[in-house]
Amino acid sequence: MTSRRLPPWPGEPEPSGAENPGPRATAPAVGARAPGAVTAIRAPRVPAPEVTPDDRLLADAVTASDAPDVVFALSRNGHRTILSGGTAPPPPLPREDLRYETGSATKTFTGLLLARLIHSGALSGGESATALLDGGPPGGATPVTLAHLITHTSGLPALPAGFFLQGLPAWHTNPYARFPASRVVDAYLRHRQRHRPGTRWRYSNYGVAVLGHALAAATGTPWEVLLTDRVLRPLGLDGTTLRADDSGLDAVGRGRDGGTPVPPFDAGGFQAAGAVRATPNDLLAFLEAHLYPGDAPPDLAPALRAVRRPVLRRGLTHRHVHTIAWFRHPTDGGPMYFHSGATLGQQAFLGFRPDTGTALAAVCTRRFRARDRFVATAYALLAEDRPGTSGADGTRRAGAGHP
């Protein structure tokens, strides 16, 4: 595993400061001529570290992102390259060691959790959310099921009734924190369906939030404990959590201007839809488990394979393909899987490609703005065709490196 900062490109000056969001500047070389010096002793020549094509790609991506703090973490066949930079002065801890808010990319963790519960036999996915949450009848001739909620086909709107009014006093700081779990569940149980579940696709934070509460009710386990025990701990993701703390490990989000600090995101009752915060290395480990399910803990391997499979096609030509956790787009070599996310002060992009053995986790501390290039840059980087060594069965082939 490597985690390094990009050295200066041959023939180019050392980048430094806010004008260039590349690596930190270094001190002058030993033996450099100082103003007024008469002589200087030439230092022994030290070979410069090799600059790889991935180094250059990541450096360009960091620059294009134009955010106070940026980290691009790339894994190719198990070999990791992590580059950090930004327009702001470096924080006290290295950027690559901080935890970042993933926003809606949390839904990939929720999808994997649901897949694990299904493959363990604890659930089928066809359970009625209403029945689980209030112990009553399923709720109509065509009830909303767990599968409907995770695939955004439940018919629920993006946010529950009353959300805007309730969240308005904290609209620019933390509106979700004003809508706790009890309000999410109550709003759902009062909701009247306008469309039959399973007939229309509509992206819904609300729906996935309800799913989280339904899973907790079905297992008798709080959501945070459920996700930790069934997903985070088995994958060794000890740099991942569901809320900020006072440890100093959480990256500070910024507003659209790139300067105004934003309070840590509080998902309120929407944890399953957007609460995960993690280090870039943890995000890469999560993605590498999807690339190589054969190397994952046996209890998780079937679920990791399941979340690759298409379960929904939509659009006029059915070109929009979804699994229960990921958006799935075609490339010349095979499918790529991805999900982005945003909070009021941070953005994230997660994706992987089995055909090239590539995983990419990118994070930045700037609120999304018009013509923002961060997600587009990350998507383009993952979409680049490069030969890989990942096996069709989800195991590493001989010669592929291990993280």
XYZ file of N, CA and C in Angstrom, residues 125-345:
663
model
N -36.785 -9.045 1.729
C -36.871 -7.839 0.919
C -38.299 -7.519 0.523
N -39.182 -8.498 0.648
C -40.577 -8.291 0.280
C -41.461 -7.906 1.442
N -40.880 -7.700 2.621
C -41.665 -7.330 3.791
C -42.266 -5.936 3.637
N -43.446 -5.744 4.192
C -44.095 -4.439 4.189
C -43.441 -3.537 5.232
N -43.025 -2.352 4.818
C -42.429 -1.401 5.754
C -43.445 -0.963 6.802
N -44.693 -0.784 6.387
C -45.739 -0.365 7.319
C -45.946 -1.400 8.409
N -46.001 -2.654 8.030
C -46.206 -3.722 9.009
C -45.051 -3.788 10.003
N -43.844 -3.584 9.529
C -42.678 -3.635 10.415
C -42.665 -2.460 11.387
N -43.105 -1.291 10.920
C -42.979 -0.086 11.731
C -44.119 0.114 12.723
N -45.312 -0.405 12.413
C -46.407 -0.210 13.381
C -47.049 -1.505 13.844
N -46.541 -2.642 13.347
C -47.056 -3.920 13.801
C -48.443 -4.250 13.307
N -48.963 -3.451 12.386
C -50.309 -3.663 11.879
C -50.318 -4.388 10.553
N -51.400 -4.217 9.781
C -51.504 -4.866 8.468
C -50.500 -4.269 7.491
N -50.253 -4.962 6.366
C -49.233 -4.509 5.408
C -49.459 -3.114 4.870
N -50.708 -2.668 4.727
C -50.956 -1.323 4.212
C -51.385 -1.323 2.765
N -52.609 -1.732 2.482
C -53.127 -1.699 1.118
C -52.872 -2.974 0.356
N -53.479 -3.043 -0.842
C -53.330 -4.230 -1.678
C -51.906 -4.379 -2.187
N -51.220 -3.251 -2.403
C -49.831 -3.285 -2.870
C -48.986 -2.481 -1.897
N -48.530 -3.103 -0.823
C -47.783 -2.353 0.189
C -46.384 -1.968 -0.279
N -45.847 -0.945 0.340
C -44.459 -0.548 0.095
C -43.548 -1.549 0.796
N -42.670 -2.168 0.031
C -41.765 -3.169 0.594
C -40.369 -2.588 0.799
N -39.523 -3.346 1.483
C -38.131 -2.937 1.677
C -37.433 -2.782 0.326
N -37.750 -3.664 -0.611
C -37.144 -3.576 -1.945
C -37.548 -2.297 -2.659
N -38.812 -1.894 -2.511
C -39.256 -0.635 -3.114
C -38.470 0.550 -2.541
N -38.245 0.533 -1.243
C -37.575 1.664 -0.589
C -36.135 1.814 -1.053
N -35.397 0.719 -1.173
C -33.982 0.824 -1.534
C -33.805 1.125 -3.016
N -34.787 0.795 -3.843
C -34.670 1.048 -5.287
C -35.376 2.331 -5.725
N -35.841 3.127 -4.791
C -36.496 4.412 -5.083
C -37.747 4.234 -5.942
N -38.461 3.134 -5.715
C -39.707 2.889 -6.445
C -40.900 2.793 -5.496
N -40.754 3.359 -4.310
C -41.816 3.271 -3.295
C -42.969 4.224 -3.567
N -42.737 5.238 -4.398
C -43.738 6.269 -4.603
C -43.632 7.412 -3.611
N -42.705 7.330 -2.663
C -42.522 8.398 -1.688
C -41.827 9.597 -2.334
N -42.132 10.803 -1.877
C -41.439 11.983 -2.394
C -40.005 12.026 -1.887
N -39.261 13.015 -2.348
C -37.859 13.134 -1.934
C -37.732 13.361 -0.439
N -38.651 14.139 0.138
C -38.639 14.461 1.562
C -40.062 14.388 2.100
N -40.242 14.126 3.393
C -41.592 13.962 3.945
C -42.359 15.267 4.072
N -43.652 15.155 4.170
C -44.494 16.321 4.402
C -44.092 16.980 5.720
N -44.024 18.292 5.708
C -43.651 19.013 6.913
C -42.170 19.242 7.077
N -41.358 18.633 6.204
C -39.899 18.763 6.374
C -39.449 20.215 6.218
N -39.935 20.887 5.193
C -39.465 22.251 4.922
C -39.847 23.200 6.050
N -41.067 23.075 6.542
C -41.508 23.940 7.633
C -40.705 23.669 8.899
N -40.483 22.386 9.193
C -39.752 22.021 10.402
C -38.274 22.417 10.313
N -37.696 22.249 9.134
C -36.269 22.500 8.984
C -35.903 23.932 8.673
N -36.889 24.776 8.383
C -36.613 26.143 7.947
C -35.739 26.942 8.914
N -35.936 26.866 10.239
C -35.088 27.654 11.140
C -33.607 27.296 11.053
N -33.298 26.106 10.582
C -31.891 25.685 10.464
C -31.547 25.361 9.014
N -32.203 26.029 8.078
C -32.074 25.658 6.674
C -30.643 25.751 6.153
N -29.874 26.715 6.644
C -28.512 26.901 6.153
C -27.462 26.266 7.062
N -27.905 25.552 8.070
C -26.948 24.902 8.964
C -27.189 23.402 9.048
N -28.366 22.976 9.548
C -28.625 21.539 9.700
C -30.118 21.234 9.724
N -30.833 21.378 8.607
C -32.285 21.143 8.620
C -32.673 19.709 8.958
N -31.854 18.733 8.565
C -32.204 17.329 8.827
C -32.212 17.026 10.316
N -31.372 17.733 11.081
C -31.310 17.484 12.520
C -32.622 17.804 13.215
N -33.456 18.633 12.594
C -34.735 19.016 13.186
C -35.858 18.032 12.841
N -35.508 16.943 12.146
C -36.498 15.934 11.770
C -35.994 14.582 12.264
N -36.199 14.268 13.549
C -35.655 13.028 14.119
C -36.393 11.782 13.642
N -35.934 10.640 14.117
C -36.488 9.361 13.672
C -37.991 9.270 13.897
N -38.464 9.735 15.030
C -39.902 9.628 15.327
C -40.735 10.388 14.311
N -40.255 11.548 13.859
C -40.982 12.322 12.857
C -40.966 11.633 11.496
N -39.818 11.038 11.148
C -39.734 10.329 9.864
C -40.739 9.180 9.828
N -40.766 8.377 10.870
C -41.672 7.225 10.915
C -43.123 7.681 10.946
N -43.430 8.686 11.762
C -44.803 9.178 11.852
C -45.285 9.730 10.510
N -44.421 10.492 9.824
C -44.797 11.041 8.518
C -45.067 9.919 7.521
N -44.248 8.867 7.588
C -44.451 7.743 6.667
C -45.775 7.034 6.937
N -46.071 6.773 8.188
C -47.300 6.046 8.504
C -48.547 6.859 8.174
N -48.418 8.180 8.102
C -49.548 9.040 7.737
C -49.630 9.282 6.228
N -48.585 8.914 5.510
C -48.522 9.226 4.074
C -49.572 8.431 3.286
N -50.178 9.078 2.305
C -51.145 8.434 1.418
C -50.540 8.322 0.022
N -50.425 7.104 -0.459
C -49.784 6.848 -1.742
C -50.572 7.447 -2.910
N -49.845 8.075 -3.846
C -50.466 8.586 -5.068
C -50.230 7.657 -6.245
N -49.180 6.835 -6.145
C -48.850 5.905 -7.229
C -48.606 4.524 -6.625
N -48.938 3.525 -7.391
C -48.730 2.156 -6.919
C -47.235 1.879 -6.802
N -46.764 1.362 -5.666
C -45.340 1.067 -5.500
C -44.820 0.136 -6.592
N -43.623 0.429 -7.051
C -43.001 -0.404 -8.075
C -43.256 0.044 -9.494
N -44.053 1.116 -9.687
C -44.398 1.544 -11.042
C -43.610 2.770 -11.504
N -43.035 3.536 -10.572
C -42.309 4.750 -10.948
C -41.022 4.862 -10.144
N -39.993 5.403 -10.781
C -38.719 5.648 -10.083
C -38.636 7.122 -9.709
N -38.365 7.374 -8.434
C -38.178 8.740 -7.966
C -37.195 8.712 -6.809
N -36.042 9.348 -7.014
C -34.990 9.334 -5.996
C -35.530 9.932 -4.705
N -35.342 9.212 -3.584
C -35.974 9.628 -2.336
C -35.080 9.372 -1.126
N -34.543 10.450 -0.555
C -33.866 10.329 0.739
C -34.840 9.809 1.797
N -36.048 10.260 1.698
C -37.109 9.867 2.619
C -37.292 8.348 2.621
N -37.390 7.767 1.423
C -37.611 6.330 1.317
C -36.506 5.512 1.957
N -35.253 5.888 1.721
C -34.139 5.123 2.293
C -34.054 5.349 3.803
N -34.436 6.544 4.261
C -34.495 6.787 5.701
C -35.516 5.854 6.352
N -36.686 5.725 5.738
C -37.718 4.814 6.250
C -37.192 3.380 6.260
N -36.449 3.001 5.220
C -35.871 1.663 5.164
C -34.990 1.405 6.383
N -34.165 2.379 6.744
C -33.300 2.199 7.905
C -34.086 1.909 9.168
N -35.186 2.644 9.369
C -36.014 2.419 10.557
C -36.735 1.075 10.475
N -37.123 0.668 9.285
C -37.788 -0.627 9.124
C -36.822 -1.778 9.415
N -35.568 -1.647 8.991
C -34.577 -2.688 9.276
C -34.306 -2.779 10.773
N -34.243 -1.619 11.424
C -34.043 -1.624 12.870
C -35.214 -2.304 13.580
N -36.438 -2.020 13.114
C -37.621 -2.632 13.719
C -37.651 -4.143 13.468
N -37.275 -4.552 12.266
C -37.328 -5.970 11.910
C -36.321 -6.799 12.698
N -35.173 -6.208 13.024
C -34.117 -6.946 13.719
C -34.079 -6.663 15.213
N -34.855 -5.652 15.666
C -34.806 -5.279 17.066
C -33.469 -4.693 17.469
N -32.782 -4.074 16.517
C -31.434 -3.545 16.750
C -31.365 -2.112 16.263
N -30.856 -1.180 17.071
C -30.714 0.201 16.599
C -29.895 0.257 15.311
N -30.260 1.217 14.452
C -29.631 1.310 13.140
C -28.104 1.391 13.226
N -27.586 2.225 14.099
C -26.136 2.405 14.181
C -25.441 1.105 14.574
N -26.021 0.370 15.508
C -25.448 -0.906 15.929
C -25.546 -1.923 14.798
N -26.678 -1.927 14.115
C -26.894 -2.874 13.017
C -25.860 -2.688 11.919
N -25.660 -1.454 11.479
C -24.693 -1.203 10.419
C -23.272 -1.507 10.885
N -22.951 -1.140 12.117
C -21.606 -1.389 12.637
C -21.305 -2.875 12.725
N -22.250 -3.650 13.268
C -22.014 -5.076 13.480
C -22.034 -5.884 12.187
N -22.870 -5.476 11.221
C -23.052 -6.307 10.023
C -22.200 -5.863 8.831
N -21.723 -4.610 8.845
C -20.965 -4.116 7.689
C -19.615 -3.518 8.094
N -19.627 -2.520 8.962
C -18.387 -1.784 9.248
C -17.339 -2.651 9.928
N -17.718 -3.337 11.003
C -16.733 -4.135 11.737
C -16.207 -5.305 10.919
N -17.056 -6.079 10.213
C -16.512 -7.181 9.401
C -15.516 -6.720 8.342
N -15.681 -5.510 7.819
C -14.766 -4.996 6.804
C -13.589 -4.239 7.411
N -13.526 -4.150 8.725
C -12.414 -3.470 9.381
C -12.425 -1.970 9.206
N -13.602 -1.383 9.071
C -13.712 0.061 8.809
C -13.780 0.832 10.129
N -12.652 0.881 10.837
C -12.650 1.559 12.132
C -12.479 3.063 12.003
N -12.310 3.566 10.774
C -12.259 5.007 10.531
C -13.572 5.539 9.988
N -14.647 4.766 10.203
C -15.973 5.134 9.704
C -16.932 5.250 10.880
N -17.756 6.292 10.864
C -18.717 6.507 11.935
C -19.953 7.183 11.361
N -20.960 7.400 12.207
C -22.221 7.975 11.743
C -22.479 9.376 12.287
N -21.520 9.916 13.029
C -21.681 11.277 13.536
C -20.317 11.855 13.870
N -20.240 13.178 13.855
C -19.003 13.863 14.204
C -18.812 13.845 15.723
N -17.574 13.998 16.151
C -17.285 14.093 17.579
C -16.213 15.151 17.804
N -15.691 15.223 19.020
C -14.692 16.247 19.336
C -13.267 15.719 19.266
N -13.055 14.663 18.503
C -11.728 14.059 18.400
C -10.776 14.852 17.518
N -11.305 15.774 16.713
C -10.469 16.501 15.765
C -10.221 15.748 14.474
N -10.886 14.600 14.306
C -10.682 13.773 13.110
C -11.634 14.113 11.976
N -12.623 14.982 12.226
C -13.626 15.270 11.204
C -13.250 16.497 10.382
N -13.247 16.345 9.069
C -12.965 17.466 8.175
C -14.043 18.538 8.343
N -13.642 19.784 8.218
C -14.567 20.904 8.361
C -15.129 21.270 6.994
N -16.447 21.211 6.870
C -17.091 21.581 5.621
C -17.077 23.078 5.403
N -17.215 23.478 4.145
C -17.225 24.900 3.781
C -18.411 25.189 2.873
N -18.825 26.453 2.877
C -19.919 26.877 2.026
C -19.495 26.991 0.576
N -20.409 27.488 -0.255
C -20.114 27.607 -1.685
C -18.945 28.553 -1.956
N -18.713 29.511 -1.048
C -17.613 30.449 -1.254
C -16.255 29.833 -0.957
N -16.244 28.615 -0.410
C -14.999 27.940 -0.109
C -14.338 28.415 1.169
N -14.969 29.339 1.894
C -14.350 29.866 3.095
C -15.194 29.755 4.341
N -16.486 29.930 4.216
C -17.373 29.931 5.384
C -17.485 28.532 5.976
N -17.095 28.344 7.255
C -17.217 27.016 7.863
C -18.679 26.605 8.004
N -18.935 25.319 7.855
C -20.274 24.760 7.978
C -20.270 23.758 9.131
N -21.277 23.781 10.009
C -21.314 22.818 11.124
C -21.320 21.381 10.613
N -20.831 20.445 11.404
C -20.885 19.033 11.002
C -22.312 18.616 10.685
N -22.460 17.797 9.671
C -23.777 17.364 9.233
C -24.402 16.434 10.263
N -25.638 16.692 10.620
C -26.423 15.847 11.521
C -27.598 15.317 10.710
N -27.617 14.007 10.459
C -28.636 13.409 9.598
C -29.988 13.277 10.267
N -30.088 13.524 11.564
C -31.378 13.391 12.240
C -31.944 11.994 12.049
N -33.193 11.921 11.592
C -33.829 10.626 11.347
C -33.535 10.039 9.984
N -32.574 10.640 9.264
C -32.243 10.189 7.907
C -30.892 9.459 7.869
N -30.508 8.808 8.944
C -29.186 8.182 9.024
C -28.914 7.225 7.871
N -29.872 6.371 7.551
C -29.644 5.366 6.508
C -29.455 5.986 5.141
N -29.868 7.234 4.990
C -29.775 7.914 3.695
C -28.552 8.807 3.569
N -27.883 9.153 4.706
C -26.799 10.111 4.532
C -25.872 10.349 5.694
N -25.776 9.442 6.674
C -25.018 9.743 7.890
C -23.559 9.318 7.872
N -23.154 8.430 6.966
C -21.793 7.874 7.033
C -20.734 8.938 6.776
N -19.716 8.960 7.634
C -18.518 9.771 7.417
C -17.323 8.834 7.595
N -16.311 8.977 6.753
C -15.228 7.997 6.751
C -13.942 8.602 6.220
N -12.835 7.949 6.532
C -11.544 8.333 5.973
C -11.445 7.815 4.539
N -10.624 8.444 3.695
C -10.435 7.941 2.336
C -9.944 6.496 2.293
N -9.069 6.104 3.225
C -8.603 4.717 3.243
C -9.731 3.749 3.557
N -10.634 4.121 4.478
C -11.776 3.257 4.764
C -12.702 3.143 3.553
N -12.906 4.257 2.862
C -13.759 4.222 1.678
C -13.158 3.330 0.601
N -11.824 3.377 0.460
C -11.179 2.474 -0.505
C -11.339 1.020 -0.082
N -11.185 0.728 1.213
C -11.358 -0.644 1.683
C -12.779 -1.134 1.413
N -13.769 -0.274 1.603
C -15.165 -0.613 1.313
C -15.334 -0.948 -0.165
N -14.730 -0.137 -1.039
C -14.851 -0.364 -2.481
C -14.068 -1.601 -2.917
N -12.895 -1.812 -2.340
C -12.103 -2.993 -2.701
C -12.823 -4.280 -2.317
N -13.612 -4.239 -1.253
C -14.410 -5.415 -0.899
C -15.419 -5.728 -1.995
N -15.952 -4.682 -2.660
C -16.864 -4.902 -3.788
C -16.121 -5.445 -5.001
N -14.889 -4.988 -5.196
C -14.086 -5.495 -6.315
C -13.712 -6.959 -6.119
N -13.389 -7.326 -4.872
C -12.881 -8.661 -4.575
C -13.713 -9.321 -3.485
N -14.978 -9.628 -3.760
C -15.816 -10.254 -2.732
C -15.277 -11.597 -2.266
N -14.489 -12.258 -3.118
C -13.901 -13.535 -2.725
C -12.912 -13.407 -1.593
N -12.394 -12.200 -1.369
C -11.447 -11.964 -0.277
C -12.132 -11.431 0.985
N -13.427 -11.160 0.905
C -14.165 -10.576 2.026
C -14.565 -11.664 3.019
N -14.977 -11.276 4.230
C -15.491 -12.260 5.183
C -16.613 -13.074 4.558
N -16.649 -14.388 4.819
C -17.642 -15.263 4.166
C -19.079 -14.817 4.329
N -19.418 -14.216 5.483
C -20.799 -13.786 5.710
C -21.195 -12.612 4.833
N -20.199 -11.865 4.331
C -20.494 -10.690 3.511
C -20.323 -10.944 2.020
N -19.565 -11.968 1.657
C -19.254 -12.203 0.247
C -20.491 -12.324 -0.637
N -21.524 -13.107 -0.256
C -22.712 -13.190 -1.123
C -23.399 -11.842 -1.308
N -23.451 -11.030 -0.254
C -24.086 -9.719 -0.364
C -23.285 -8.797 -1.267
N -21.964 -8.861 -1.191
C -21.114 -8.030 -2.045
C -21.294 -8.394 -3.516
N -21.520 -9.654 -3.789
C -21.797 -10.058 -5.174
C -23.207 -9.616 -5.590
N -24.136 -9.690 -4.644
C -25.533 -9.366 -4.966
C -25.703 -7.901 -5.336
N -24.959 -7.002 -4.682
C -25.162 -5.579 -4.956
C -24.565 -5.156 -6.297
N -23.933 -6.053 -7.007
C -23.486 -5.757 -8.379
C -24.584 -6.013 -9.404
N -25.563 -6.840 -9.046
C -26.534 -7.310 -10.037
C -27.597 -6.259 -10.330
N -27.913 -6.033 -11.615
C -28.991 -5.083 -11.960
C -30.333 -5.582 -11.434
N -31.094 -4.667 -10.861
C -32.443 -5.014 -10.400
C -33.493 -4.100 -11.003
N -33.056 -3.042 -11.701
C -34.001 -2.057 -12.222
C -33.413 -1.368 -13.440
N -34.232 -1.232 -14.462
C -33.866 -0.448 -15.644
C -34.967 0.583 -15.872
N -34.556 1.809 -16.212
C -35.553 2.858 -16.408
C -35.115 3.764 -17.550
N -36.015 4.689 -17.908
C -35.742 5.581 -19.026
C -36.346 5.045 -20.306
N -36.389 5.890 -21.330
C -37.034 5.511 -22.589
C -36.386 4.293 -23.225
N -35.073 4.186 -23.113
C -34.373 3.042 -23.723
C -33.857 2.082 -22.662
N -34.314 2.258 -21.432
C -33.874 1.414 -20.310
C -32.353 1.468 -20.127
N -31.769 2.600 -20.437
C -30.312 2.682 -20.336
C -29.845 3.014 -18.922
N -30.763 3.473 -18.057
C -30.399 3.760 -16.673
C -30.573 2.475 -15.862
N -29.470 1.930 -15.398
C -29.480 0.645 -14.710
C -29.092 0.854 -13.248
N -29.798 0.162 -12.344
C -29.526 0.279 -10.922
C -29.390 -1.099 -10.298
N -28.533 -1.190 -9.283
C -28.537 -2.340 -8.393
C -29.223 -1.882 -7.110
N -29.208 -2.695 -6.068
C -29.852 -2.235 -4.836
C -28.950 -1.280 -4.064
N -27.757 -0.996 -4.596
C -26.867 -0.068 -3.895
C -26.216 0.958 -4.809
N -26.123 0.679 -6.094
C -25.289 1.488 -6.977
C -26.010 1.889 -8.258
N -25.592 3.030 -8.818
C -25.891 3.345 -10.211
C -24.891 2.550 -11.049
N -25.327 2.043 -12.191
C -24.485 1.157 -13.002
C -24.490 1.656 -14.443
N -23.337 2.085 -14.932
C -23.215 2.577 -16.297
C -22.305 1.667 -17.113
N -22.569 1.549 -18.417
C -21.713 0.707 -19.256
C -20.440 1.425 -19.679
N -19.383 0.658 -19.886
C -18.158 1.144 -20.524
C -17.780 0.110 -21.572
N -16.750 0.395 -22.359
C -16.329 -0.550 -23.393
C -15.889 -1.884 -22.796
N -15.301 -1.841 -21.580
C -14.783 -3.069 -20.980
C -15.758 -3.775 -20.062
N -16.770 -3.081 -19.600
C -17.714 -3.669 -18.658
C -18.375 -2.576 -17.837
N -19.233 -2.951 -16.903
C -19.970 -1.934 -16.140
C -19.101 -1.223 -15.101
N -19.440 0.025 -14.822
C -18.864 0.740 -13.700
C -19.993 1.076 -12.730
N -19.680 1.018 -11.459
C -20.653 1.241 -10.395
C -20.243 2.489 -9.629
N -21.219 3.344 -9.293
C -20.853 4.584 -8.624
C -22.043 5.157 -7.856
N -21.717 6.056 -6.940
C -22.725 6.827 -6.215
C -22.038 8.071 -5.677
N -22.685 9.200 -5.795
C -22.140 10.435 -5.237
C -22.991 10.871 -4.059
N -22.516 11.866 -3.336
C -23.259 12.371 -2.200
C -22.822 13.777 -1.858
N -23.682 14.522 -1.188
C -23.349 15.891 -0.801
C -24.098 16.265 0.465
N -23.444 17.039 1.306
C -24.079 17.635 2.474
C -24.015 19.149 2.288
N -24.269 19.907 3.336
C -24.244 21.362 3.202
C -22.833 21.923 3.093
N -21.818 21.097 3.328
C -20.460 21.618 3.250
C -19.437 20.672 2.670
